[in-house]
CSV table of C-alpha atoms in Angstrom, one decimal:
chain,number,residue,atom,x,y,z
V,1,GLY,CA,-10.4,9.7,11.0
V,2,ASN,CA,-10.7,6.6,8.9
V,3,SER,CA,-8.9,3.5,10.0
V,4,VAL,CA,-8.4,-0.2,9.3
V,5,THR,CA,-7.9,-2.9,11.9
V,6,GLN,CA,-6.8,-6.4,11.0
V,7,MET,CA,-5.9,-9.4,13.1
V,8,GLU,CA,-2.4,-9.7,14.3
V,9,GLY,CA,-0.2,-12.5,13.0
V,10,PRO,CA,1.6,-14.5,12.3
V,11,VAL,CA,-1.0,-17.0,11.1
V,12,THR,CA,0.4,-20.5,10.7
V,13,LEU,CA,-1.6,-23.1,8.8
V,14,SER,CA,-1.0,-26.4,7.2
V,15,GLU,CA,-1.4,-26.8,3.5
V,16,GLU,CA,-5.1,-27.2,2.4
V,17,ALA,CA,-6.4,-25.6,5.6
V,18,PHE,CA,-9.1,-22.9,5.6
V,19,LEU,CA,-7.9,-19.4,6.0
V,20,THR,CA,-9.7,-16.4,7.5
V,21,ILE,CA,-8.0,-13.0,8.1
V,22,ASN,CA,-10.3,-10.6,9.9
V,23,CYS,CA,-10.5,-6.9,8.8
V,24,THR,CA,-12.7,-4.1,10.1
V,25,TYR,CA,-12.8,-0.5,9.1
V,26,THR,CA,-14.1,2.8,10.4
V,27,ALA,CA,-15.0,5.5,7.9
V,28,THR,CA,-17.4,8.3,7.2
V,29,GLY,CA,-19.4,7.2,4.2
V,30,TYR,CA,-18.7,4.0,2.3
V,31,PRO,CA,-15.1,3.6,1.2
V,32,SER,CA,-13.8,1.2,-1.3
V,33,LEU,CA,-12.1,-1.8,0.3
V,34,PHE,CA,-9.0,-3.8,-0.8
V,35,TRP,CA,-6.8,-6.7,0.1
V,36,TYR,CA,-3.1,-6.4,-1.0
V,37,VAL,CA,-0.5,-9.1,-0.8
V,38,GLN,CA,3.2,-8.7,-0.3
V,39,TYR,CA,5.5,-11.6,-1.1
V,40,PRO,CA,9.0,-11.6,0.4
V,41,GLY,CA,11.2,-8.8,-1.0
V,42,GLU,CA,8.5,-7.5,-3.3
V,43,GLY,CA,6.1,-4.6,-3.4
V,44,LEU,CA,2.3,-4.8,-2.8
V,45,GLN,CA,0.0,-6.4,-5.3
V,46,LEU,CA,-3.7,-5.9,-5.4
V,47,LEU,CA,-5.4,-9.2,-4.5
V,48,LEU,CA,-9.0,-8.2,-4.6
V,49,LYS,CA,-11.4,-5.3,-4.1
V,50,ALA,CA,-15.0,-4.3,-3.4
V,51,THR,CA,-16.4,-0.9,-4.0
V,52,LYS,CA,-19.9,-1.0,-2.4
V,53,ALA,CA,-21.8,-2.9,0.3
V,54,ASP,CA,-22.4,-6.6,-0.4
V,55,ASP,CA,-19.9,-6.7,-3.2
V,56,LYS,CA,-17.7,-9.8,-3.2
V,57,GLY,CA,-14.2,-9.5,-4.4
V,58,SER,CA,-12.4,-12.7,-5.5
V,59,ASN,CA,-9.1,-13.7,-7.1
V,60,LYS,CA,-6.8,-16.8,-7.0
V,61,GLY,CA,-9.2,-18.6,-4.7
V,62,PHE,CA,-9.4,-15.8,-2.2
V,63,GLU,CA,-12.7,-14.0,-1.4
V,64,ALA,CA,-13.9,-11.1,0.7
V,65,THR,CA,-17.3,-9.6,1.1
V,66,TYR,CA,-18.0,-6.0,1.9
V,67,ARG,CA,-20.3,-6.1,5.0
V,68,LYS,CA,-21.7,-2.7,5.8
V,69,GLU,CA,-23.6,-3.9,8.9
V,70,THR,CA,-20.4,-5.1,10.6
V,71,THR,CA,-18.0,-2.8,8.8
V,72,SER,CA,-15.9,-5.8,7.9
V,73,PHE,CA,-14.0,-7.2,4.9
V,74,HIS,CA,-12.6,-10.5,6.0
V,75,LEU,CA,-10.3,-12.4,3.7
V,76,GLU,CA,-11.0,-16.2,3.2
V,77,LYS,CA,-9.6,-19.0,1.2
V,78,GLY,CA,-10.8,-22.6,1.3
V,79,SER,CA,-7.5,-24.4,0.8
V,80,VAL,CA,-4.2,-22.6,1.3
V,81,GLN,CA,-1.0,-23.5,-0.5
V,82,VAL,CA,2.6,-23.0,0.6
V,83,SER,CA,2.9,-20.4,-2.2
V,84,ASP,CA,0.3,-18.3,-0.4
V,85,SER,CA,2.8,-17.5,2.4
V,86,ALA,CA,3.1,-13.7,2.4
V,87,VAL,CA,1.9,-10.6,4.3
V,88,TYR,CA,-1.7,-9.5,3.6
V,89,PHE,CA,-2.8,-6.0,4.0
V,90,CYS,CA,-6.4,-4.8,4.3
V,91,ALA,CA,-7.0,-1.2,3.1
V,92,SER,CA,-9.7,1.3,2.6
V,93,ARG,CA,-9.7,4.2,0.2
V,94,ASP,CA,-11.3,7.5,1.1
V,95,SER,CA,-12.5,10.3,-1.2
V,96,SER,CA,-9.1,11.8,-1.5
V,97,TYR,CA,-7.8,8.6,-3.2
V,98,LYS,CA,-5.6,7.9,-0.2
V,99,LEU,CA,-5.2,4.2,0.8
V,100,ILE,CA,-5.4,3.6,4.5
V,101,PHE,CA,-3.8,0.3,5.5
V,102,GLY,CA,-4.1,-2.1,8.3
V,103,SER,CA,-1.0,-3.3,10.1
V,104,GLY,CA,-0.6,-6.4,8.0
V,105,THR,CA,-1.0,-10.1,8.8
V,106,ARG,CA,1.8,-12.5,8.0
V,107,LEU,CA,0.6,-15.9,6.8
V,108,LEU,CA,2.9,-18.9,6.9
V,109,VAL,CA,1.7,-22.1,5.3
V,110,ARG,CA,3.6,-25.3,6.1
V,111,PRO,CA,3.7,-28.3,3.7
Z,1,GLU,CA,5.5,-3.3,-19.3
Z,2,ALA,CA,3.4,-0.9,-17.1
Z,3,GLN,CA,5.3,-0.3,-13.9
Z,4,VAL,CA,6.5,2.0,-11.1
Z,5,THR,CA,10.3,2.0,-10.8
Z,6,GLN,CA,12.0,3.0,-7.6
Z,7,ASN,CA,15.7,3.5,-7.1
Z,8,PRO,CA,17.7,2.5,-5.2
Z,9,ARG,CA,16.4,-0.7,-3.8
Z,10,TYR,CA,18.7,-0.6,-0.8
Z,11,LEU,CA,20.4,2.3,0.8
Z,12,ILE,CA,22.5,2.7,3.9
Z,13,THR,CA,23.4,6.3,4.8
Z,14,VAL,CA,24.6,8.4,7.7
Z,15,THR,CA,22.6,10.9,9.7
Z,16,GLY,CA,22.3,14.3,8.1
Z,17,LYS,CA,23.5,13.3,4.6
Z,18,LYS,CA,20.9,14.5,2.1
Z,19,LEU,CA,19.5,11.8,-0.2
Z,20,THR,CA,16.9,11.3,-2.9
Z,21,VAL,CA,14.8,8.3,-3.7
Z,22,THR,CA,13.6,8.4,-7.3
Z,23,CYS,CA,10.2,7.1,-8.5
Z,24,SER,CA,9.1,6.9,-12.1
Z,25,GLN,CA,5.9,5.5,-13.7
Z,26,ASN,CA,5.3,4.8,-17.4
Z,27,MET,CA,1.5,4.7,-17.3
Z,28,ASN,CA,0.7,8.4,-17.6
Z,29,HIS,CA,-1.0,8.3,-14.2
Z,30,GLU,CA,-2.0,11.6,-12.6
Z,31,TYR,CA,-1.9,10.5,-9.0
Z,32,MET,CA,1.3,9.5,-7.2
Z,33,SER,CA,2.1,8.8,-3.6
Z,34,TRP,CA,4.8,7.8,-1.2
Z,35,TYR,CA,4.3,5.4,1.8
Z,36,ARG,CA,6.6,4.1,4.5
Z,37,GLN,CA,6.1,0.6,5.9
Z,38,ASP,CA,7.1,-0.1,9.5
Z,39,PRO,CA,6.5,-3.3,11.5
Z,40,GLY,CA,3.2,-3.3,13.3
Z,41,LEU,CA,2.1,0.0,11.7
Z,42,GLY,CA,1.3,-1.1,8.1
Z,43,LEU,CA,1.9,1.5,5.4
Z,44,ARG,CA,1.5,5.2,6.2
Z,45,GLN,CA,1.3,7.9,3.5
Z,46,ILE,CA,4.1,10.5,3.5
Z,47,TYR,CA,3.1,12.8,0.6
Z,48,TYR,CA,0.9,12.6,-2.5
Z,49,SER,CA,0.5,14.4,-5.7
Z,50,MET,CA,-2.7,14.8,-7.7
Z,51,ASN,CA,-0.9,16.0,-10.8
Z,52,VAL,CA,2.1,18.0,-12.0
Z,53,GLU,CA,3.0,20.8,-9.6
Z,54,VAL,CA,0.3,19.7,-7.1
Z,55,THR,CA,1.6,18.0,-4.0
Z,56,ASP,CA,0.2,17.7,-0.5
Z,57,LYS,CA,1.1,16.2,2.9
Z,58,GLY,CA,0.0,12.8,4.0
Z,59,ASP,CA,-0.1,11.5,7.5
Z,60,VAL,CA,3.7,11.5,8.3
Z,61,PRO,CA,5.3,14.2,6.2
Z,62,GLU,CA,7.9,15.5,8.8
Z,63,GLY,CA,11.4,15.3,7.5
Z,64,TYR,CA,10.5,14.7,3.9
Z,65,LYS,CA,10.1,16.7,0.8
Z,66,VAL,CA,8.7,15.9,-2.7
Z,67,SER,CA,8.4,17.5,-6.1
Z,68,ARG,CA,6.4,16.9,-9.2
Z,69,LYS,CA,7.9,18.7,-12.1
Z,70,GLU,CA,7.0,16.1,-14.6
Z,71,LYS,CA,4.0,13.7,-14.7
Z,72,ARG,CA,6.1,10.5,-14.7
Z,73,ASN,CA,8.5,11.4,-11.8
Z,74,PHE,CA,7.9,11.9,-8.1
Z,75,PRO,CA,11.1,11.9,-6.1
Z,76,LEU,CA,11.3,11.7,-2.3
Z,77,ILE,CA,13.9,13.9,-0.7
Z,78,LEU,CA,15.3,13.5,2.8
Z,79,GLU,CA,17.2,16.8,3.5
Z,80,SER,CA,18.7,15.6,6.8
Z,81,PRO,CA,18.0,11.9,7.4
Z,82,SER,CA,17.7,10.7,10.9
Z,83,PRO,CA,17.6,7.1,12.3
Z,84,ASN,CA,13.9,7.2,12.8
Z,85,GLN,CA,13.5,7.4,9.0
Z,86,THR,CA,14.9,3.9,8.7
Z,87,SER,CA,12.1,2.2,7.0
Z,88,LEU,CA,10.8,0.5,3.8
Z,89,TYR,CA,9.5,3.0,1.3
Z,90,PHE,CA,7.0,2.5,-1.5
Z,91,CYS,CA,6.0,4.7,-4.3
Z,92,ALA,CA,2.6,4.2,-5.9
Z,93,SER,CA,0.7,5.7,-8.8
Z,94,SER,CA,-2.9,5.6,-9.9
Z,95,LEU,CA,-5.1,6.6,-12.8
Z,96,THR,CA,-7.7,9.1,-12.0
Z,97,ARG,CA,-10.5,10.1,-14.3
Z,98,ASP,CA,-13.8,12.0,-13.9
Z,99,GLY,CA,-13.3,12.1,-10.2
Z,100,LYS,CA,-12.7,8.3,-9.9
Z,101,ASN,CA,-9.6,6.5,-8.9
Z,102,TYR,CA,-8.7,3.3,-10.7
Z,103,GLY,CA,-6.4,1.4,-8.4
Z,104,TYR,CA,-2.8,1.7,-7.4
Z,105,THR,CA,0.4,0.3,-8.9
Z,106,PHE,CA,3.2,0.0,-6.3
Z,107,GLY,CA,7.0,0.0,-6.9
Z,108,SER,CA,9.2,-2.7,-5.5
Z,109,GLY,CA,10.3,-0.7,-2.5
Z,110,THR,CA,13.4,1.0,-1.2
Z,111,ARG,CA,14.9,-0.2,2.1
Z,112,LEU,CA,16.6,2.7,3.8
Z,113,THR,CA,18.8,2.5,6.8
Z,114,VAL,CA,20.1,5.6,8.5
Z,115,VAL,CA,22.9,5.1,10.9
């Protein structure tokens, strides 16, 4: 079946460092891909999405590009802030509308 | 404000005592779903509903029931909770139209502990 694999955390960075969180997927066909963010004590919020190959999703300085060749959707940000500390989930959506999540990556940004 | 509302936010219960977690959305969404979140496993779908009176199992449905009598409500029922159902639960809803799905809105979560 479809699945999503993302790098294990925690990822600890200093403020203004460059962030990459890796995400790869397996799927039949071409799913839509998402990054969700979960701040402490809160639900999941959609961060960005891409619906077809080569699409780039972006929001709040975060970016991810849908790479069909490598079945990847890595999350990047050029300069992280303390307020970016959260858990990040990569997800794919199949034809039944179900979201399939990776295991989550905790990001901790130190001042 | 468009939102998905879950209650309660926190619940501690004992093994075998039936409980219901409520979920309500005010966006007239057709699709609703329940997930559980466990460390190292991400979120896994328990049940989903494509519309009123239409429900189906997700990946981990054992020990849970749902109902969809009204479009806005999608309660999760644990008839006989066990400690392995201790988890963080999320309800989500989504607009679907012409065979397309337009993104999920998640509730704030219910942290359930079964002792």
